[in-house]
Short mmCIF file of C-alpha atoms and ligand atoms in Angstrom, two decimals:
data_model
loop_
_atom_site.label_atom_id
_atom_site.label_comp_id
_atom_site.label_asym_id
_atom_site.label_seq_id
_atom_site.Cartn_x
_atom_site.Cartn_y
_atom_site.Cartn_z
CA UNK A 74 -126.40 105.44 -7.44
CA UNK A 75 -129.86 104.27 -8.97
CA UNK A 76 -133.23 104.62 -7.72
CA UNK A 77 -136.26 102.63 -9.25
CA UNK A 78 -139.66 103.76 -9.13
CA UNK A 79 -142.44 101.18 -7.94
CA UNK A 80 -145.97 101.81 -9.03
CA UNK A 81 -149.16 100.49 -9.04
CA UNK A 82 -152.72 101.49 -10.94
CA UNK A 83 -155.73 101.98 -9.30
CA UNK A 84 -157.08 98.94 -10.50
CA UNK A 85 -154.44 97.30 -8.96
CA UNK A 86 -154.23 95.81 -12.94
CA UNK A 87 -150.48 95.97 -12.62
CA UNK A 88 -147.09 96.78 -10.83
CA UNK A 89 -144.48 98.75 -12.87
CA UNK A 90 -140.61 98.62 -11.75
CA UNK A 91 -138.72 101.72 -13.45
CA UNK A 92 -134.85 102.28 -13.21
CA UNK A 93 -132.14 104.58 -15.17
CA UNK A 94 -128.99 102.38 -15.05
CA UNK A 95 -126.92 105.02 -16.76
CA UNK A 96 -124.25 104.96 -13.68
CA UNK A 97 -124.53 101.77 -12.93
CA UNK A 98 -124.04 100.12 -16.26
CA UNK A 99 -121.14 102.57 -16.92
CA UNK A 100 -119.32 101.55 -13.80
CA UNK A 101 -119.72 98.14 -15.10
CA UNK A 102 -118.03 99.01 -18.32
CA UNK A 103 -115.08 100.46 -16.60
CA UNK A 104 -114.19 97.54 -14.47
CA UNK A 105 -114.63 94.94 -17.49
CA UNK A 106 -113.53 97.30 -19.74
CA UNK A 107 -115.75 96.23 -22.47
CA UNK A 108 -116.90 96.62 -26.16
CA UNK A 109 -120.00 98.63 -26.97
CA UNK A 110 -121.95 95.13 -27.70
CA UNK A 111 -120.57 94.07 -24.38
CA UNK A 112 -121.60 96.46 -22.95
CA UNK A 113 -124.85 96.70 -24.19
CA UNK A 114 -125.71 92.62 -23.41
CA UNK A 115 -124.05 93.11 -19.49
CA UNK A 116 -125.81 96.57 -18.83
CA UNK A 117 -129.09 94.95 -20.36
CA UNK A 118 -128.39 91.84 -17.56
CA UNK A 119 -127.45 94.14 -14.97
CA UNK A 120 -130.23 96.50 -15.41
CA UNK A 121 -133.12 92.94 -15.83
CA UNK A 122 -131.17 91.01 -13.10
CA UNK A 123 -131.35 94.23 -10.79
CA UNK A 124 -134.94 94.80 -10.58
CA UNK A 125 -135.36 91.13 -10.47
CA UNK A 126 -133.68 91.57 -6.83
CA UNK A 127 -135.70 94.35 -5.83
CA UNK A 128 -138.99 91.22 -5.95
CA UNK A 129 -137.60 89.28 -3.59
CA UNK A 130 -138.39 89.49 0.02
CA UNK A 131 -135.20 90.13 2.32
CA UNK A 132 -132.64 91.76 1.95
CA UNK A 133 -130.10 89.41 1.91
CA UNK A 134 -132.09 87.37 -0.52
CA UNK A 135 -130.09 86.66 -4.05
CA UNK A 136 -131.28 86.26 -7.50
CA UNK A 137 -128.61 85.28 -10.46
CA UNK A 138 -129.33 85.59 -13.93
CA UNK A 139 -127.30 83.30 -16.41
CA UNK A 140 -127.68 83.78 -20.38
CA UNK A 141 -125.26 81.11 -21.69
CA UNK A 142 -124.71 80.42 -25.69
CA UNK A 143 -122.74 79.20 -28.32
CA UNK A 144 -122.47 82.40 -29.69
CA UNK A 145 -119.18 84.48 -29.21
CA UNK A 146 -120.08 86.13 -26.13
CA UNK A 147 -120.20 82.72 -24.29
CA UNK A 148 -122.26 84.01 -21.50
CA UNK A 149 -123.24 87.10 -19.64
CA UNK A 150 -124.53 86.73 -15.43
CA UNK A 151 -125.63 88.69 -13.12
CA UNK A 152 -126.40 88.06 -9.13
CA UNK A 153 -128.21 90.60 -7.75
CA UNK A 154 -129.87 91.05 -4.34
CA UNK A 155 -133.34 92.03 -2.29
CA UNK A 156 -131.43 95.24 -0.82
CA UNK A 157 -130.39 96.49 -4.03
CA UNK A 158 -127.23 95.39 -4.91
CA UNK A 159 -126.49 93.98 -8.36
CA UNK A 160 -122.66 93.10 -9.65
CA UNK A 161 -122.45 91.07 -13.12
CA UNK A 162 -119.40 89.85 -15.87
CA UNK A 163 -119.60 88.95 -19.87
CA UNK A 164 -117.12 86.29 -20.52
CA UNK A 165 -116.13 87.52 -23.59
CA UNK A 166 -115.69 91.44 -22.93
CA UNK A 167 -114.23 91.48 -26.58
CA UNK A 168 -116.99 90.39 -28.24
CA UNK A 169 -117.78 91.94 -31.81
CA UNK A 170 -120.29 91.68 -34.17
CA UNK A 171 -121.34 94.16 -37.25
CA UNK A 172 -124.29 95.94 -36.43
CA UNK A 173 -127.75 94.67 -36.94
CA UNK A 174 -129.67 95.71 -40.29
CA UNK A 175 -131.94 98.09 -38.11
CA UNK A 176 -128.57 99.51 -36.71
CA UNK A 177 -128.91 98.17 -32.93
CA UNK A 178 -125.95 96.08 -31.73
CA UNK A 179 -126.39 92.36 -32.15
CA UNK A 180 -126.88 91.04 -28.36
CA UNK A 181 -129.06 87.98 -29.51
CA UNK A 182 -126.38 87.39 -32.24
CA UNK A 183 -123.35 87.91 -29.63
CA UNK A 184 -125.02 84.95 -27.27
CA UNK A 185 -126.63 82.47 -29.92
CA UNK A 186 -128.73 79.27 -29.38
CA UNK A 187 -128.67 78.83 -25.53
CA UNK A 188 -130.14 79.29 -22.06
CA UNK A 189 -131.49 81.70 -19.47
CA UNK A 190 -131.09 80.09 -16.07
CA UNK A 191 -132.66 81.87 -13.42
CA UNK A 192 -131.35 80.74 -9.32
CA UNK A 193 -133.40 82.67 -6.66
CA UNK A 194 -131.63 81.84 -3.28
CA UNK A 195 -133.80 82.88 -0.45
CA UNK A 196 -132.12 81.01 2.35
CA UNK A 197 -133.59 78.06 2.00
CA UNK A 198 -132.13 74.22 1.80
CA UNK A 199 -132.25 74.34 -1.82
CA UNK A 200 -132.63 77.68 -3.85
CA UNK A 201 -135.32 77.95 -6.46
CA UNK A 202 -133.71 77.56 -10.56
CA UNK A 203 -136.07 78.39 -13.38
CA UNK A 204 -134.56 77.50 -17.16
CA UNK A 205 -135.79 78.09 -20.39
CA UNK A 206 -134.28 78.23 -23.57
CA UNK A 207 -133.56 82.13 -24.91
CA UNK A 208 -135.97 83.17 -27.41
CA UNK A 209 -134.33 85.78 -29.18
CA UNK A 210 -131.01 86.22 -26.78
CA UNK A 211 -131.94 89.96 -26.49
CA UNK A 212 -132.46 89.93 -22.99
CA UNK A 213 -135.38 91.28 -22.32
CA UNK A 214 -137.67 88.73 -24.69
CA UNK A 215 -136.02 86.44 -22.95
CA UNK A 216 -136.90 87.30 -19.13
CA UNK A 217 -140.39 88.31 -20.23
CA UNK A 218 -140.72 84.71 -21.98
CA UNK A 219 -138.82 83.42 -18.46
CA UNK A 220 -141.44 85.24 -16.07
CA UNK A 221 -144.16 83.83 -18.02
CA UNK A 222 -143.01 79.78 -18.47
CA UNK A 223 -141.28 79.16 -15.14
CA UNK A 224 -143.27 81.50 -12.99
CA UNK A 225 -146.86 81.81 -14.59
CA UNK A 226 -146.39 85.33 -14.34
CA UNK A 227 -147.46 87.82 -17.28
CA UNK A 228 -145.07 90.63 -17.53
CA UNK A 229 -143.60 93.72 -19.85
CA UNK A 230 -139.71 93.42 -19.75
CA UNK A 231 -137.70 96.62 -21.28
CA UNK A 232 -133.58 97.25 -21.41
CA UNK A 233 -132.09 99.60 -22.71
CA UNK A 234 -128.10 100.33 -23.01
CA UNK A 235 -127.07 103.45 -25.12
CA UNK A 236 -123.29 103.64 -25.84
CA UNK A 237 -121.49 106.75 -26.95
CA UNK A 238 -118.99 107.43 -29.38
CA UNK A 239 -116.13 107.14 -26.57
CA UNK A 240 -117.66 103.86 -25.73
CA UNK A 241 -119.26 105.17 -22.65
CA UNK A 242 -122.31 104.27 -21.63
CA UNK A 243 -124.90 106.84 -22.81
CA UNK A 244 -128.01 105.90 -21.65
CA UNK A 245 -128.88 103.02 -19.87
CA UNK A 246 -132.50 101.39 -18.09
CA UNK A 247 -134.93 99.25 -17.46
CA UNK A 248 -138.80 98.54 -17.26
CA UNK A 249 -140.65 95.71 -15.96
CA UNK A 250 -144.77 95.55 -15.36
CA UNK A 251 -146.24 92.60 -13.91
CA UNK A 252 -150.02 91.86 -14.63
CA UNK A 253 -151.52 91.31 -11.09
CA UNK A 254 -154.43 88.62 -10.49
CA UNK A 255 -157.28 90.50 -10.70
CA UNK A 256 -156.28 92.81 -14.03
CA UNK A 257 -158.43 94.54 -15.92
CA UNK A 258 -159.04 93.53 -19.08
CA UNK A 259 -159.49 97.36 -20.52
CA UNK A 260 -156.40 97.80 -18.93
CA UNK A 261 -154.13 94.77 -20.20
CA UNK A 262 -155.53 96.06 -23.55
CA UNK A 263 -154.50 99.13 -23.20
CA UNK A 264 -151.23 98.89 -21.67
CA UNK A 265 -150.58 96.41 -24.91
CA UNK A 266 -151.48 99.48 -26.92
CA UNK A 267 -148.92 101.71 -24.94
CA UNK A 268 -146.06 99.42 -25.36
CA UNK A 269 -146.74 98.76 -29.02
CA UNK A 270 -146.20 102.48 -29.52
CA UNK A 271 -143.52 103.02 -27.29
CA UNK A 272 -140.30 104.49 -28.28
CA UNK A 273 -137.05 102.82 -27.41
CA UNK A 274 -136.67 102.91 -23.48
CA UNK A 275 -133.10 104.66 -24.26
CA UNK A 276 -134.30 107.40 -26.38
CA UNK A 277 -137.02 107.98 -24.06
CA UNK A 278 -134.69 108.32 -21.38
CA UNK A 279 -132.32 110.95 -22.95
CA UNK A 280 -135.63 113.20 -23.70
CA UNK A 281 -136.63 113.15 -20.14
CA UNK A 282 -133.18 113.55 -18.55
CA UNK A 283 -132.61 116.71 -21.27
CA UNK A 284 -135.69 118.16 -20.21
CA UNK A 285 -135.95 117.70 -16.24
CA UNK A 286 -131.95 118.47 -16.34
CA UNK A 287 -131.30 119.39 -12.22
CA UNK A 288 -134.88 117.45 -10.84
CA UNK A 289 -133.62 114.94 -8.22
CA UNK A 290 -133.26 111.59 -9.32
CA UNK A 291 -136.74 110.79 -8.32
CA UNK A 292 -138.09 113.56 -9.92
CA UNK A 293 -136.59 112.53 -13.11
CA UNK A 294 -138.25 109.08 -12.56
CA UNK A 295 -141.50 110.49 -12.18
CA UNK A 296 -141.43 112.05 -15.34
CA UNK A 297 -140.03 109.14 -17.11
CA UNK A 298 -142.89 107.37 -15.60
CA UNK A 299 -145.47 109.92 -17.09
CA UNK A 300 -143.90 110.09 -20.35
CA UNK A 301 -144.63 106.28 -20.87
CA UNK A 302 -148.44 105.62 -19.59
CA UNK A 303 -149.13 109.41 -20.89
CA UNK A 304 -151.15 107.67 -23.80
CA UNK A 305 -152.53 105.17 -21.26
CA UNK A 306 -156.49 106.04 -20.09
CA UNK A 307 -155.85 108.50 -16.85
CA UNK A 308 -157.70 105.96 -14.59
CA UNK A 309 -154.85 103.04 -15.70
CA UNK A 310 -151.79 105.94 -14.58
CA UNK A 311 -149.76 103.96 -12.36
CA UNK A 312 -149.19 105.84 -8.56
CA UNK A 313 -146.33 105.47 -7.16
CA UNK A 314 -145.87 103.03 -4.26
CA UNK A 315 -141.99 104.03 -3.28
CA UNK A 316 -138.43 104.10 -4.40
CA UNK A 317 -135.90 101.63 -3.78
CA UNK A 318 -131.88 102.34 -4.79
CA UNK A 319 -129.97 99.80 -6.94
CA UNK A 320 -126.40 99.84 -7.03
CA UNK A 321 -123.29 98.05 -8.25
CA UNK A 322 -121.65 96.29 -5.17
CA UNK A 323 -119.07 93.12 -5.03
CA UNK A 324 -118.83 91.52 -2.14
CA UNK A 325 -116.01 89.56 -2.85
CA UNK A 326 -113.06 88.98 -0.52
CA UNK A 327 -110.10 87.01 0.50
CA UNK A 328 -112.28 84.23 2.36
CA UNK A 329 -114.47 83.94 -0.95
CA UNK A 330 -111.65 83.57 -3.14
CA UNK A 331 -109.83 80.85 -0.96
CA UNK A 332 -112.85 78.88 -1.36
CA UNK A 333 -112.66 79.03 -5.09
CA UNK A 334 -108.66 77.48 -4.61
CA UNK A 335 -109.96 75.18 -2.53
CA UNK A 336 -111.69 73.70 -5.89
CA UNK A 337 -108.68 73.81 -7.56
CA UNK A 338 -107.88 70.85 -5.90
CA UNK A 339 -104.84 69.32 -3.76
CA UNK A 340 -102.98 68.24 -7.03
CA UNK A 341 -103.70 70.70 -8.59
CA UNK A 342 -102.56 73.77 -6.26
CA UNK A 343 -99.68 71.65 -4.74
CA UNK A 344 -98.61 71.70 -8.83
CA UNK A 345 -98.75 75.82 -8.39
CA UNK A 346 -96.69 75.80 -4.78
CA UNK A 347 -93.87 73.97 -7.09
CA UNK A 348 -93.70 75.89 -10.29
CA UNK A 349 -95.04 79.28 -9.32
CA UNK A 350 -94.62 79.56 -5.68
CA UNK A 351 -97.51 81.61 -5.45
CA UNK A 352 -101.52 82.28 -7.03
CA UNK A 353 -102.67 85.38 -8.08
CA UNK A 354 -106.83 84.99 -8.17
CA UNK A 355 -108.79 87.33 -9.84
CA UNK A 356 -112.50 87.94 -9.19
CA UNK A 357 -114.45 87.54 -12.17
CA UNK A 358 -117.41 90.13 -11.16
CA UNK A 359 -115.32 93.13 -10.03
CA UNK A 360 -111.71 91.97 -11.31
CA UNK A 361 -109.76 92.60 -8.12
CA UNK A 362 -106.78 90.77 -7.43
CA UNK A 363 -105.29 88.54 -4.49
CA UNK A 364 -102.56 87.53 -4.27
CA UNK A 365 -101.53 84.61 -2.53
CA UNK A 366 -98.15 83.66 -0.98
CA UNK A 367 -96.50 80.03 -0.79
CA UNK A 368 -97.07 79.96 2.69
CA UNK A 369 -100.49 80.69 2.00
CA UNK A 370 -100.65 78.44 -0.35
CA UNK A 371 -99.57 76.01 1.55
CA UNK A 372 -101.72 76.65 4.64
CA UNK A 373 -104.68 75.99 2.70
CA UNK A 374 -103.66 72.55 1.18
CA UNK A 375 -103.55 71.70 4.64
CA UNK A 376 -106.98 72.45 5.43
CA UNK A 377 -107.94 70.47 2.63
ZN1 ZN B 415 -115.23 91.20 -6.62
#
């Protein structure tokens, strides 16, 4: 499990969101079973997509975050929701690039010239879809350009994915301040100042987990937190307004995936009935199986 830390100044300048993914993004990397720059681009996604959830209202609210390219990775998406639940897939969990000349894996490289489609359903008639084209395809340039052109919002976006020398997921978070209305202008400066000097979110990570080594997860947080604004003016430290968890969860079942054979079409799955006599459906965000008999099969041609 995850916990993010909200926080707010003083000044009510700005909101920070602040999450260590570590767990989550190497669950993620188990199930898809994925390359290091794989897993770097999904855990960066996951990680972006998952505090994205955490602004939305209720619960049941869902936010889904879709970097599509022409680059080898094809396309990385997340959905995540306002209780805390994220899930996510890269299409291409294969993908490999060589390693970019400052030694980071190549995300932007991996997705290419594309998009970043944002869809915020919040149970209404129609849900709410920002796009923009992806700046740098390195996630987090990307939502922080997103934030700013489709919802006229000035924010800070961080990710960080660490992997391992056994591929595992080393370290793994996220940042994201928001500028509120009425911000300070000493404050905007400064907090420009903080993030120009500001060591990779991943390395900061491993120093603070090292040193607060059996703090509750919270506790951990909080000292992440006052690692980062320690060079920020004391009045501008943000205070912390609560924690919220964040956690991989698919909610996918047999109902869902009938649906999705229901697409397929009457041609087409009466085509499947005769050679295969059966389906086996896999879902892409959590890659569970069902399996699905001729009579089955069958049934739901009817229905169609
Ligand atoms: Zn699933």
């Amino acid at each position: 499990m995850s916990k993010v830390l909200i926080g707010i100044d003083k000044s009510k300048s700005y909101r920070v969101y602040l999450t260590i993914t570590t767990d989550l993004v190497e669950e993620a990397r188990r199930i898809h079973d994925t390359t290091p720059l794989a897993t770097a681009g999904l855990g960066r996604v996951l990680t972006g997509a998952g505090l994205m959830g955490l602004f939305l209202k209720n619960k049941e609210d869902k936010v889904t975050v879709q970097f599509k390219g022409d680059g080898p990775a094809n396309q990385i998406l997340a959905t995540a929701t306002g209780g805390g639940y994220v899930k996510g897939y890269i299409a291409n969990p294969d993908v490999e690039l060589p390693l970019k000349e400052n030694g980071k894996l190549d995300v932007g490289g991996s997705l290419g010239i594309g998009q970043l489609t944002v869809i915020k359903d919040m149970g209404l008639k129609e849900p709410y879809i920002g796009n923009i084209a992806l700046v740098s395809g390195e996630i987090a340039d990307d939502l922080t350009a997103y934030f700013f052109i489709s919802e006229q919002q000035n924010s800070s976006v961080a990710l960080g994915v660490k992997v391992d020398r056994d591929l595992s997921v080393l370290s793994a978070g996220g940042m994201i301040i928001q500028m509120l209305p009425d911000a300070e202008i000493r404050s905007v400066d400064a907090l420009e100042e903080m993030l120009d000097k500001l060591k990779p979110l991943t390395t900061i990570i491993e120093e603070v987990v090292l040193r607060a080594a059996g703090r509750t997860q919270e506790g951990i947080l909080v000292e992440l937190c006052e690692t980062i604004f320690a060079s920020m003016p004391l009045e501008y430290h943000p205070e912390i307004l609560e924690y919220r968890d964040l956690n991989w969860n698919c909610d996918c079942s047999r109902e869902r995936l009938e649906q999705v054979l229901i697409t397929i079409g009457k041609e087409d799955l009466q085509e499947m009935v005769e050679e295969d006599g059966q389906a086996e459906m896999v879902c892409q965000f959590c890659e569970k199986k069902y399996f699905f008999e001729k009579e089955q099969l069958e049934q739901i041609i009817s229905q169609i």
